[in-house]
């Protein structure tokens, strides 16, 4: 692209709102931005004498081409900008490394017997959603409290009140067995109402409701029920005392705190729902000198909420945002209700921002310490393995199976001292029969490095295993012409505690010191590869165990299969049941006939 052509584009920029993309000579996208008036904003980058930061000056020096996309409004431009940044992750934009969906609790209140479930996408389906919960431990803790205090059903069967007997959840008083007709729909929805009050921070309503239920049970001399309600009341009171943040408002809030140290910045996002701090999310940028506080906060808001997640009623920020009205409009449309962005300077809301900033300050110190250790670790690996460069990107492999069944391989990626989960891959072994970890490793390596997938090339490959696994992986690299990539195996000798590094062409391993930063780094990568492979293997094994001959019968889906197995106890008893018994279980004549044909020995 010539300078004359770029200048021609600058001379003919549209005067409408939209997004602009700057590209370098290789056509790579350097930066994505938005503007209310594209012509004014884009030309401002190229004006002589403009006061540019070093980062902007470097950007402008690399621009060889530009592209503009006109939108109907500035709001559309904001949404488009966020989507383009998420898709292309340009080098000069502030990009959140974490890009996963966060877990929510879903309560489908329109169902006859609603049950809580964990989802990662909020949909407009009439259900209520609570969250996000992060880390996942916050969600598990909340569910633990709810299931202990509020006896909602947790099963997946169709609840119609006709089940013959209740499960163990009824015996331990964690469910009141609506499946058997022991609890009416109205009684069940009273529990649902209390769960909503708990999750929405309506503490006074909840406690009053529990006391009223307890007193009514005592008046009609249902003393066992009254005692159970008393215990539930005490449990909820203790939980609320421990977990609620001291503040007047119970409005759902997300709170942003920002801290800087040297060139680094850390942003903490606290999730407060109904006065309860349910989790937090941490974002760290090692190089942010040229980015203002407002730019960091605005970029984090736009990218974080550019998901299926539901924004809160209030967003508390540490600095005023020039585009706050526009962002409020966008968030309000996503929520379906008004959202306010506030930068409080005093009072309880300001204290929440200070709390978020304290968390950010502690987190940035941890990140910088970890970065220093990672630099030591990779420098030590370079020396030990005699590499040409410090390994910035390390890819780890592991194999998981039980006696050769459901054999899988995992690939995990460590880049600049952090797990890069967007580049993780899992492989279901296809060409190997039986328990042959060596051949399985060779297949996984060949599929990863022989594929056309556009993943970055690693500086080092780490294989979980000794010389056997290493030799298999190296053979896989040779098969696809990638044997120039440095590779190592990691294993312990039997009965020994020290980790050993195995290298191609070297008989004797390198023994690592237990306290070495390099040891800790390779152990973390190896353990993560093992975890990822084991999780995938367990999922496949679980699906295989849940499968049944009943799944192959027309007219029997997941719900009917579970109902039949629960009612009759086993596949053999289903096959031995009479036609009348099968029809009473909800099967029609044609499905009974299909079942007979499938389960009758030939």
Coordinates of C-alpha atoms in Angstrom, one line a residue:
X1 CA 0.0 0.0 0.0
X2 CA 1.6 3.3 -1.1
X3 CA 1.5 6.5 0.9
X4 CA -0.5 8.2 -1.9
X5 CA -3.3 5.5 -1.6
X6 CA -3.4 5.9 2.2
X7 CA -3.6 9.7 1.8
X8 CA -6.4 9.3 -0.7
X9 CA -8.4 7.3 1.9
X10 CA -7.7 9.9 4.5
X11 CA -9.1 12.6 2.1
X12 CA -12.3 10.7 1.5
X13 CA -13.3 9.5 5.0
X14 CA -17.0 9.3 5.8
X15 CA -18.5 11.8 8.2
X16 CA -20.8 9.3 9.9
X17 CA -20.3 7.2 13.0
X18 CA -18.6 3.9 12.7
X19 CA -15.4 1.9 13.3
X20 CA -11.9 2.2 11.8
X21 CA -9.2 -0.5 11.4
X22 CA -5.5 0.3 11.0
X23 CA -3.4 -2.3 9.2
X24 CA 0.3 -2.7 8.7
X25 CA 2.2 -3.6 5.5
X26 CA 1.4 -7.3 6.1
X27 CA -2.3 -6.6 6.3
X28 CA -2.4 -7.4 10.0
X29 CA -4.9 -5.4 12.0
X30 CA -3.0 -3.2 14.4
X31 CA -5.8 -1.3 16.1
X32 CA -9.6 -1.1 16.1
X33 CA -11.4 2.1 17.2
X34 CA -14.8 3.8 17.1
X35 CA -15.9 7.3 16.4
X36 CA -18.9 9.5 16.3
X37 CA -17.5 11.1 13.2
X38 CA -15.0 8.9 11.4
X39 CA -13.4 11.6 9.4
X40 CA -12.5 13.8 12.4
X41 CA -11.2 10.9 14.6
X42 CA -9.1 9.1 12.0
X43 CA -7.4 12.2 10.7
X44 CA -6.5 13.3 14.2
X45 CA -3.9 10.4 14.2
X46 CA -2.0 11.9 11.3
X47 CA -2.1 15.7 12.2
X48 CA 1.4 17.2 12.4
X49 CA 2.2 18.6 15.8
X50 CA -0.4 16.5 17.6
X51 CA 0.5 15.5 21.2
X52 CA 0.8 11.8 20.8
X53 CA 1.8 9.2 23.4
X54 CA 4.8 6.9 22.5
X55 CA 2.3 4.1 22.0
X56 CA 0.2 6.2 19.5
X57 CA 3.4 7.4 17.7
X58 CA 4.5 3.8 17.3
X59 CA 1.1 2.8 16.0
X60 CA 1.0 5.6 13.4
X61 CA 4.5 4.7 12.2
X62 CA 3.3 1.2 11.4
X63 CA 0.0 2.1 9.6
X64 CA 0.1 1.2 6.0
X65 CA -3.6 0.9 5.3
X66 CA -7.0 1.7 6.9
X67 CA -10.5 0.5 6.6
X68 CA -13.7 2.1 7.9
X69 CA -17.1 0.6 8.6
X70 CA -20.1 3.0 8.8
X71 CA -22.8 2.4 11.4
X72 CA -26.2 4.0 11.9
X73 CA -25.3 5.3 15.4
X74 CA -22.5 5.7 17.9
X75 CA -24.0 2.9 19.9
X76 CA -23.8 0.5 17.0
X77 CA -20.2 1.6 16.6
X78 CA -19.4 0.7 20.2
X79 CA -20.9 -2.8 19.8
X80 CA -19.1 -3.4 16.6
X81 CA -15.8 -2.2 18.0
X82 CA -16.1 -4.6 20.9
X83 CA -16.9 -7.5 18.6
X84 CA -13.9 -6.7 16.3
X85 CA -11.5 -6.4 19.2
X86 CA -12.7 -9.8 20.5
X87 CA -12.4 -11.4 17.1
X88 CA -9.0 -10.0 16.0
X89 CA -7.3 -9.1 19.3
X90 CA -5.2 -6.3 17.8
X91 CA -1.8 -5.6 19.2
X92 CA -2.4 -1.9 20.0
X93 CA -5.8 -2.4 21.7
X94 CA -6.2 -3.1 25.3
X95 CA -7.3 -6.7 25.2
X96 CA -8.7 -8.8 28.0
X97 CA -6.8 -12.1 27.9
X98 CA -9.7 -13.9 29.6
X99 CA -12.5 -14.5 27.2
X100 CA -14.6 -17.3 28.6
X101 CA -18.2 -17.4 29.6
X102 CA -18.9 -17.1 33.3
X103 CA -21.3 -19.4 35.3
X104 CA -24.8 -18.2 36.3
X105 CA -27.5 -19.9 38.3
X106 CA -30.7 -20.4 36.3
X107 CA -34.1 -20.6 38.0
X108 CA -36.9 -21.4 35.5
X109 CA -39.8 -19.9 37.5
X110 CA -42.4 -20.7 34.9
X111 CA -42.1 -24.4 35.3
X112 CA -44.3 -26.4 37.7
X113 CA -41.3 -27.5 39.8
X114 CA -38.3 -25.2 39.0
X115 CA -34.8 -26.5 39.7
X116 CA -31.6 -24.6 39.9
X117 CA -29.0 -25.3 37.2
X118 CA -25.6 -23.9 36.2
X119 CA -25.4 -22.2 32.8
X120 CA -22.9 -20.1 31.0
X121 CA -25.3 -18.2 28.7
X122 CA -28.1 -15.9 29.8
X123 CA -31.1 -16.2 27.4
X124 CA -34.4 -14.4 27.2
X125 CA -36.5 -17.5 28.1
X126 CA -38.5 -16.3 31.0
X127 CA -36.1 -17.9 33.6
X128 CA -34.3 -15.9 36.3
X129 CA -30.5 -15.7 36.1
X130 CA -28.2 -14.9 39.0
X131 CA -24.5 -14.2 38.7
X132 CA -21.9 -14.2 37.3
X133 CA -20.0 -16.3 39.9
X134 CA -16.2 -16.3 39.5
X135 CA -14.2 -18.1 40.5
X136 CA -16.3 -21.2 40.3
X137 CA -15.8 -21.9 44.0
X138 CA -18.1 -19.0 44.8
X139 CA -20.9 -20.7 42.8
X140 CA -20.3 -24.0 44.6
X141 CA -20.4 -22.3 48.0
X142 CA -23.7 -20.6 47.1
X143 CA -25.3 -23.8 45.9
X144 CA -24.1 -25.6 49.0
X145 CA -25.8 -23.0 51.2
X146 CA -29.0 -23.1 49.1
X147 CA -29.2 -26.9 49.0
X148 CA -28.6 -27.1 52.8
X149 CA -31.2 -24.5 53.7
X150 CA -33.9 -24.8 50.9
X151 CA -35.1 -28.3 49.9
X152 CA -35.5 -27.8 46.2
X153 CA -35.4 -30.8 43.9
X154 CA -32.0 -31.5 42.3
X155 CA -32.9 -34.5 40.1
X156 CA -33.5 -34.4 36.4
X157 CA -36.6 -36.6 36.2
X158 CA -40.0 -35.3 35.1
X159 CA -41.9 -34.5 38.4
X160 CA -45.5 -35.5 38.1
X161 CA -46.3 -36.8 41.6
X162 CA -46.6 -40.4 40.5
X163 CA -43.2 -41.8 41.4
X164 CA -43.4 -45.0 43.6
X165 CA -40.8 -43.9 46.1
X166 CA -38.6 -41.0 46.9
X167 CA -34.8 -40.9 46.6
X168 CA -32.2 -40.5 49.4
X169 CA -32.5 -36.7 49.1
X170 CA -35.9 -37.0 50.8
X171 CA -34.5 -39.2 53.5
X172 CA -31.9 -36.6 54.5
X173 CA -34.5 -33.7 54.2
X174 CA -32.8 -32.0 51.2
X175 CA -35.9 -32.5 49.1
X176 CA -39.6 -32.9 50.1
X177 CA -40.3 -35.4 47.3
X178 CA -42.8 -33.6 45.0
X179 CA -42.1 -36.5 42.6
X180 CA -44.2 -38.8 44.8
X181 CA -46.9 -36.2 45.6
X182 CA -45.6 -35.6 49.1
X183 CA -45.3 -31.9 48.3
X184 CA -47.8 -29.8 46.4
X185 CA -46.9 -27.4 43.7
X186 CA -47.9 -24.4 45.9
X187 CA -45.8 -25.7 48.7
X188 CA -42.8 -26.2 46.4
X189 CA -43.2 -22.6 45.0
X190 CA -43.1 -21.3 48.5
X191 CA -39.5 -22.7 48.7
X192 CA -38.7 -21.2 45.3
X193 CA -39.9 -17.8 46.5
X194 CA -37.5 -18.1 49.5
X195 CA -34.6 -19.0 47.3
X196 CA -35.3 -16.0 45.2
X197 CA -35.4 -13.8 48.3
X198 CA -32.0 -15.2 49.3
X199 CA -30.4 -14.7 45.9
X200 CA -31.8 -11.2 45.5
X201 CA -30.7 -10.0 48.9
X202 CA -34.3 -9.5 50.3
X203 CA -33.1 -10.7 53.7
X204 CA -35.9 -9.2 55.8
X205 CA -38.7 -10.7 53.6
X206 CA -36.9 -14.0 53.7
X207 CA -36.6 -14.2 57.4
X208 CA -40.1 -13.0 58.0
X209 CA -41.4 -15.6 55.6
X210 CA -39.5 -18.4 57.4
X211 CA -40.8 -17.2 60.8
X212 CA -44.4 -17.1 59.5
X213 CA -44.1 -20.7 58.1
X214 CA -42.6 -21.9 61.3
X215 CA -45.3 -20.3 63.5
X216 CA -48.1 -21.7 61.2
X217 CA -46.7 -25.2 61.5
X218 CA -46.5 -24.9 65.3
X219 CA -50.1 -23.7 65.5
X220 CA -51.4 -26.7 63.6
X221 CA -49.1 -28.9 65.9
X222 CA -46.9 -30.0 63.0
X223 CA -43.9 -29.9 65.4
X224 CA -41.5 -31.9 63.2
X225 CA -42.1 -29.5 60.3
X226 CA -41.8 -26.5 62.7
X227 CA -38.5 -27.8 64.0
X228 CA -37.2 -28.2 60.5
X229 CA -38.2 -24.6 59.6
X230 CA -36.6 -23.4 62.8
X231 CA -33.3 -25.0 61.8
X232 CA -33.6 -23.5 58.3
X233 CA -34.2 -20.1 59.8
X234 CA -31.1 -20.3 62.0
X235 CA -29.0 -21.6 59.1
X236 CA -30.0 -18.7 56.8
X237 CA -29.5 -16.2 59.6
X238 CA -25.9 -17.4 60.2
X239 CA -25.2 -17.4 56.4
X240 CA -26.5 -13.8 56.0
X241 CA -24.4 -12.6 58.9
X242 CA -21.2 -14.1 57.5
X243 CA -21.7 -13.2 53.8
X244 CA -23.6 -10.0 53.4
X245 CA -21.6 -6.8 52.8
X246 CA -22.5 -4.0 55.3
X247 CA -24.4 -1.5 53.1
X248 CA -27.9 0.0 52.9
X249 CA -28.6 -0.8 49.3
X250 CA -29.2 -4.3 48.0
X251 CA -29.0 -3.2 44.3
X252 CA -27.0 -5.5 42.1
X253 CA -23.7 -3.9 41.5
X254 CA -20.4 -4.6 39.7
X255 CA -17.5 -2.6 41.2
X256 CA -14.3 -1.8 39.4
X257 CA -11.0 -1.0 41.2
X258 CA -7.7 -0.2 39.5
X259 CA -4.1 -0.2 40.7
X260 CA -0.8 0.6 39.0
X261 CA 2.8 -0.3 39.8
X262 CA 5.6 0.7 37.4
X263 CA 4.4 -0.1 33.9
X264 CA 1.8 -2.7 35.1
X265 CA -1.8 -2.2 35.8
X266 CA -4.4 -4.5 37.4
X267 CA -8.2 -4.2 37.3
X268 CA -10.5 -5.9 39.7
X269 CA -14.2 -6.5 39.0
X270 CA -16.2 -7.4 42.1
X271 CA -19.7 -8.9 41.7
X272 CA -22.2 -7.8 44.4
X273 CA -25.7 -9.3 44.1
X274 CA -28.3 -8.4 46.7
X275 CA -25.6 -7.2 49.1
X276 CA -23.7 -10.4 48.7
X277 CA -20.2 -10.4 47.3
X278 CA -20.4 -13.5 45.0
X279 CA -17.1 -13.3 43.2
X280 CA -14.5 -11.3 41.5
X281 CA -12.5 -11.2 38.3
X282 CA -8.9 -10.1 37.8
X283 CA -7.4 -8.5 34.7
X284 CA -3.7 -7.7 34.5
X285 CA -1.7 -5.8 31.9
X286 CA 2.1 -5.9 32.3
X287 CA 2.6 -2.9 30.0
X288 CA 0.1 -0.1 30.3
X289 CA 2.1 3.1 30.7
X290 CA 0.5 4.8 27.7
X291 CA -3.0 3.9 28.6
X292 CA -5.0 6.2 30.9
X293 CA -7.2 4.9 33.8
X294 CA -10.3 5.9 31.8
X295 CA -9.1 3.9 28.7
X296 CA -8.4 0.8 30.8
X297 CA -11.7 0.9 32.6
X298 CA -13.7 1.7 29.5
X299 CA -12.0 -1.1 27.5
X300 CA -12.6 -3.6 30.3
X301 CA -16.3 -2.7 30.5
X302 CA -16.9 -2.9 26.8
X303 CA -15.1 -6.3 26.3
X304 CA -16.3 -7.9 29.5
X305 CA -20.0 -7.2 28.9
X306 CA -19.7 -8.0 25.2
X307 CA -20.9 -11.5 26.1
X308 CA -24.2 -13.2 27.0
X309 CA -23.8 -12.1 30.6
X310 CA -26.3 -9.7 32.1
X311 CA -25.1 -6.3 33.4
X312 CA -26.1 -5.2 36.9
X313 CA -28.3 -2.3 37.8
X314 CA -25.2 -0.2 38.9
X315 CA -21.6 -0.2 37.8
X316 CA -19.3 1.6 40.2
X317 CA -16.0 2.8 38.6
X318 CA -12.9 4.6 40.0
X319 CA -12.8 7.3 37.4
X320 CA -15.4 9.3 35.4
X321 CA -16.0 8.1 31.8
X322 CA -16.6 10.6 29.0
X323 CA -18.7 8.0 27.2
X324 CA -20.7 6.9 30.2
X325 CA -24.1 7.9 28.7
X326 CA -23.3 5.8 25.6
X327 CA -22.1 2.8 27.6
X328 CA -25.1 3.1 29.9
X329 CA -27.4 3.0 26.9
X330 CA -25.7 -0.1 25.6
X331 CA -25.7 -1.9 28.9
X332 CA -29.4 -1.0 29.5
X333 CA -30.3 -2.6 26.2
X334 CA -28.4 -5.8 27.1
X335 CA -30.1 -5.9 30.5
X336 CA -33.6 -4.9 29.4
X337 CA -33.6 -2.4 32.2
X338 CA -31.8 0.9 33.1
X339 CA -28.1 0.6 34.1
X340 CA -26.2 3.4 35.8
X341 CA -22.5 4.0 35.8
X342 CA -21.3 5.9 38.9
X343 CA -17.9 7.2 40.0
X344 CA -18.7 7.7 43.8
X345 CA -16.4 10.0 45.8
X346 CA -17.9 9.3 49.2
X347 CA -20.2 7.1 51.1
X348 CA -20.8 3.3 51.1
X349 CA -20.4 3.0 47.3
X350 CA -17.1 4.8 47.4
X351 CA -16.0 2.3 50.1
X352 CA -16.8 -0.5 47.7
X353 CA -14.6 1.0 45.0
X354 CA -11.8 1.3 47.6
X355 CA -12.3 -2.4 48.5
X356 CA -11.9 -3.2 44.8
X357 CA -8.8 -1.1 44.6
X358 CA -7.3 -2.9 47.6
X359 CA -7.9 -6.2 45.8
X360 CA -6.3 -4.8 42.7
X361 CA -3.2 -3.6 44.7
X362 CA -2.8 -7.0 46.2
X363 CA -3.2 -8.7 42.9
X364 CA -0.7 -6.6 41.0
X365 CA 1.9 -7.4 43.6
X366 CA 1.2 -11.1 43.2
X367 CA 1.4 -10.8 39.4
X368 CA 4.7 -9.0 39.4
X369 CA 6.2 -11.6 41.8
X370 CA 5.0 -14.4 39.6
X371 CA 6.4 -12.7 36.5
X372 CA 9.8 -12.4 38.2
X373 CA 9.7 -16.1 39.1
X374 CA 8.6 -17.0 35.5
X375 CA 11.5 -15.0 34.0
X376 CA 13.9 -16.9 36.2
X377 CA 12.3 -20.2 35.3
X378 CA 12.4 -19.7 31.5
X379 CA 15.9 -18.3 31.7
X380 CA 17.0 -21.4 33.6
X381 CA 15.2 -23.7 31.1
X382 CA 17.1 -22.0 28.3
X383 CA 20.4 -22.7 30.0
X384 CA 19.6 -26.3 31.0
X385 CA 18.2 -27.2 27.6
X386 CA 20.7 -25.1 25.6
X387 CA 18.0 -23.4 23.7
X388 CA 18.7 -20.5 21.3
X389 CA 16.0 -18.3 22.9
X390 CA 14.0 -18.1 26.1
X391 CA 10.9 -20.2 25.7
X392 CA 8.0 -17.8 25.8
X393 CA 5.4 -20.3 24.6
X394 CA 5.5 -23.9 25.9
X395 CA 3.0 -26.6 24.9
X396 CA 2.4 -29.6 27.1
X397 CA 1.0 -33.0 26.2
X398 CA -0.4 -35.9 28.2
X399 CA -2.3 -39.1 27.6
X400 CA -5.2 -40.5 29.6
X401 CA -7.0 -43.9 29.4
X402 CA -8.1 -46.9 31.5
X403 CA -6.8 -50.2 30.0
X404 CA -6.9 -48.5 26.6
X405 CA -10.5 -47.5 26.8
X406 CA -11.6 -44.0 25.8
X407 CA -8.0 -43.0 25.2
X408 CA -7.5 -39.2 24.9
X409 CA -4.6 -36.7 24.6
X410 CA -4.5 -33.2 25.9
X411 CA -2.6 -30.1 24.7
X412 CA -2.1 -27.2 27.1
X413 CA -0.3 -23.9 26.4
X414 CA 1.7 -21.7 28.6
X415 CA 2.5 -18.3 27.1
X416 CA 4.4 -15.5 28.9
X417 CA 4.0 -17.2 32.3
X418 CA 0.2 -17.7 32.0
X419 CA -2.1 -20.5 30.8
X420 CA -3.5 -19.6 27.4
X421 CA -6.7 -21.6 27.6
X422 CA -8.0 -20.4 24.2
X423 CA -5.2 -22.4 22.6
X424 CA -5.9 -25.6 24.6
X425 CA -6.8 -28.6 22.5
X426 CA -8.0 -32.2 23.2
X427 CA -7.7 -35.2 21.0
X428 CA -9.7 -38.4 21.0
X429 CA -7.2 -41.1 19.9
X430 CA -8.4 -42.6 16.6
X431 CA -5.6 -44.9 15.2
X432 CA -4.5 -46.8 18.3
X433 CA -6.1 -49.8 19.9
X434 CA -5.5 -50.8 23.5
X435 CA -3.3 -49.2 26.1
X436 CA -0.4 -47.9 24.0
X437 CA 0.6 -44.5 25.4
X438 CA 3.6 -44.3 23.0
X439 CA 1.5 -44.6 19.8
X440 CA -1.2 -42.4 21.3
X441 CA 1.4 -39.7 22.0
X442 CA 2.8 -39.9 18.5
X443 CA -0.7 -39.5 17.0
X444 CA -1.5 -36.5 19.2
X445 CA 1.7 -34.8 18.2
X446 CA 1.2 -35.5 14.5
X447 CA -2.3 -34.1 14.6
X448 CA -1.3 -30.9 16.4
X449 CA 1.8 -30.0 14.3
X450 CA 0.7 -31.6 11.0
X451 CA -2.7 -29.8 11.0
X452 CA -3.3 -26.5 9.2
X453 CA -4.8 -24.9 12.3
X454 CA -3.5 -21.4 12.8
X455 CA -1.8 -21.8 16.2
X456 CA 1.4 -20.1 17.0
X457 CA 4.5 -22.3 16.9
X458 CA 5.9 -23.2 20.4
X459 CA 9.4 -22.5 21.6
X460 CA 9.3 -25.7 23.6
X461 CA 7.3 -28.9 23.7
X462 CA 6.9 -30.7 27.1
X463 CA 5.9 -34.4 27.1
X464 CA 4.6 -36.0 30.3
X465 CA 6.8 -39.1 30.4
X466 CA 10.3 -40.4 30.0
X467 CA 12.4 -41.6 27.1
X468 CA 9.6 -43.9 25.6
X469 CA 7.0 -41.1 25.4
X470 CA 9.7 -38.6 24.2
X471 CA 10.8 -40.9 21.4
X472 CA 7.3 -41.4 20.3
X473 CA 6.6 -37.7 20.2
X474 CA 9.8 -37.0 18.4
X475 CA 8.9 -39.6 15.8
X476 CA 5.5 -37.8 15.4
X477 CA 7.3 -34.5 14.8
X478 CA 9.6 -36.1 12.2
X479 CA 6.6 -37.6 10.4
X480 CA 5.2 -34.1 9.9
X481 CA 8.5 -32.3 9.3
X482 CA 8.5 -30.4 12.5
X483 CA 11.4 -32.1 14.4
X484 CA 13.3 -28.8 14.6
X485 CA 11.0 -27.7 17.5
X486 CA 12.8 -28.2 20.9
X487 CA 11.2 -31.0 22.9
X488 CA 11.6 -32.5 26.3
X489 CA 10.1 -35.2 28.5
X490 CA 9.4 -34.8 32.2
X491 CA 9.2 -37.7 34.6
X492 CA 10.3 -39.0 38.0
X493 CA 12.4 -42.2 38.5
X494 CA 10.5 -44.9 40.4
X495 CA 10.9 -44.3 44.2
X496 CA 12.6 -40.9 43.6
X497 CA 11.3 -37.4 44.4
X498 CA 13.4 -35.4 42.0
X499 CA 11.9 -34.5 38.6
X500 CA 14.0 -35.4 35.6
X501 CA 14.2 -33.9 32.1
X502 CA 14.8 -36.2 29.2
X503 CA 16.2 -34.8 25.9
X504 CA 16.5 -36.3 22.4
X505 CA 19.8 -38.0 21.8
X506 CA 20.8 -37.8 25.5
X507 CA 20.8 -41.0 27.5
X508 CA 21.2 -39.5 31.0
X509 CA 18.4 -37.2 32.2
X510 CA 18.9 -33.7 33.8
X511 CA 18.0 -33.9 37.5
X512 CA 16.1 -30.7 38.6
X513 CA 16.5 -29.2 42.0
X514 CA 13.1 -29.3 43.9
X515 CA 13.4 -25.6 44.8
X516 CA 14.3 -24.4 41.3
X517 CA 11.8 -22.0 39.6
X518 CA 12.2 -24.1 36.4
X519 CA 11.1 -27.1 38.3
X520 CA 8.0 -25.4 39.5
X521 CA 7.2 -24.1 36.0
X522 CA 7.4 -27.5 34.2
X523 CA 5.5 -29.2 37.0
X524 CA 2.7 -26.7 36.7
X525 CA 2.5 -27.3 32.9
X526 CA 2.7 -31.1 33.3
X527 CA 0.0 -31.1 36.0
X528 CA -2.3 -28.9 33.9
X529 CA -1.9 -31.2 30.9
X530 CA -2.7 -34.1 33.2
X531 CA -5.8 -32.4 34.6
X532 CA -7.1 -31.4 31.2
X533 CA -6.6 -34.9 29.8
X534 CA -8.2 -36.6 32.8
X535 CA -11.2 -34.3 32.7
X536 CA -11.8 -35.1 29.1
X537 CA -11.4 -38.8 29.7
X538 CA -13.8 -38.8 32.6
X539 CA -16.4 -36.9 30.5
X540 CA -16.2 -39.5 27.7
X541 CA -16.2 -42.4 30.2
X542 CA -19.3 -40.9 32.0
X543 CA -21.2 -40.5 28.7
X544 CA -20.3 -44.1 27.8
X545 CA -21.6 -45.4 31.2
X546 CA -24.8 -43.4 30.9
X547 CA -25.6 -44.8 27.5
X548 CA -28.1 -47.6 27.4
X549 CA -29.7 -50.0 24.9
X550 CA -32.8 -48.0 25.7
X551 CA -31.3 -45.0 23.9
X552 CA -31.5 -46.9 20.6
X553 CA -35.3 -47.4 20.8
X554 CA -37.6 -45.0 19.0
X555 CA -39.8 -43.1 21.3
X556 CA -37.5 -43.4 24.4
X557 CA -35.5 -40.2 25.1
X558 CA -33.3 -39.2 28.0
X559 CA -36.3 -38.4 30.4
X560 CA -38.1 -41.6 29.6
X561 CA -34.9 -43.7 29.9
X562 CA -34.2 -42.3 33.4
X563 CA -37.8 -42.8 34.5
X564 CA -37.8 -46.4 33.4
X565 CA -34.5 -47.2 35.0
X566 CA -35.6 -45.5 38.2
X567 CA -39.0 -47.2 38.3
X568 CA -37.8 -50.7 37.5
X569 CA -34.2 -50.6 38.8
X570 CA -32.3 -52.2 35.9
X571 CA -32.4 -52.9 32.2
X572 CA -33.2 -56.6 32.9
X573 CA -36.2 -55.6 35.0
X574 CA -37.4 -53.3 32.2
X575 CA -37.2 -56.2 29.7
X576 CA -39.1 -58.5 32.2
X577 CA -41.9 -56.0 32.8
X578 CA -45.4 -56.7 31.5
X579 CA -47.0 -54.6 28.8
X580 CA -49.4 -53.1 31.3
X581 CA -46.5 -52.1 33.6
X582 CA -44.7 -50.4 30.8
X583 CA -47.8 -48.5 29.7
X584 CA -48.3 -47.4 33.3
X585 CA -44.8 -46.0 33.1
X586 CA -45.9 -43.7 30.3
X587 CA -45.1 -45.7 27.1
X588 CA -47.6 -46.0 24.3
X589 CA -48.3 -49.2 22.4
X590 CA -45.8 -48.6 19.5
X591 CA -43.0 -47.8 22.0
X592 CA -43.7 -50.9 24.0
X593 CA -43.5 -53.0 20.8
X594 CA -40.2 -51.3 19.8
X595 CA -38.9 -52.0 23.3
X596 CA -39.9 -55.7 23.1
X597 CA -38.2 -56.1 19.8
X598 CA -35.0 -54.4 20.9
X599 CA -34.6 -56.2 24.3
X600 CA -35.9 -59.7 23.4
X601 CA -32.9 -62.1 22.7
X602 CA -32.8 -63.3 19.1

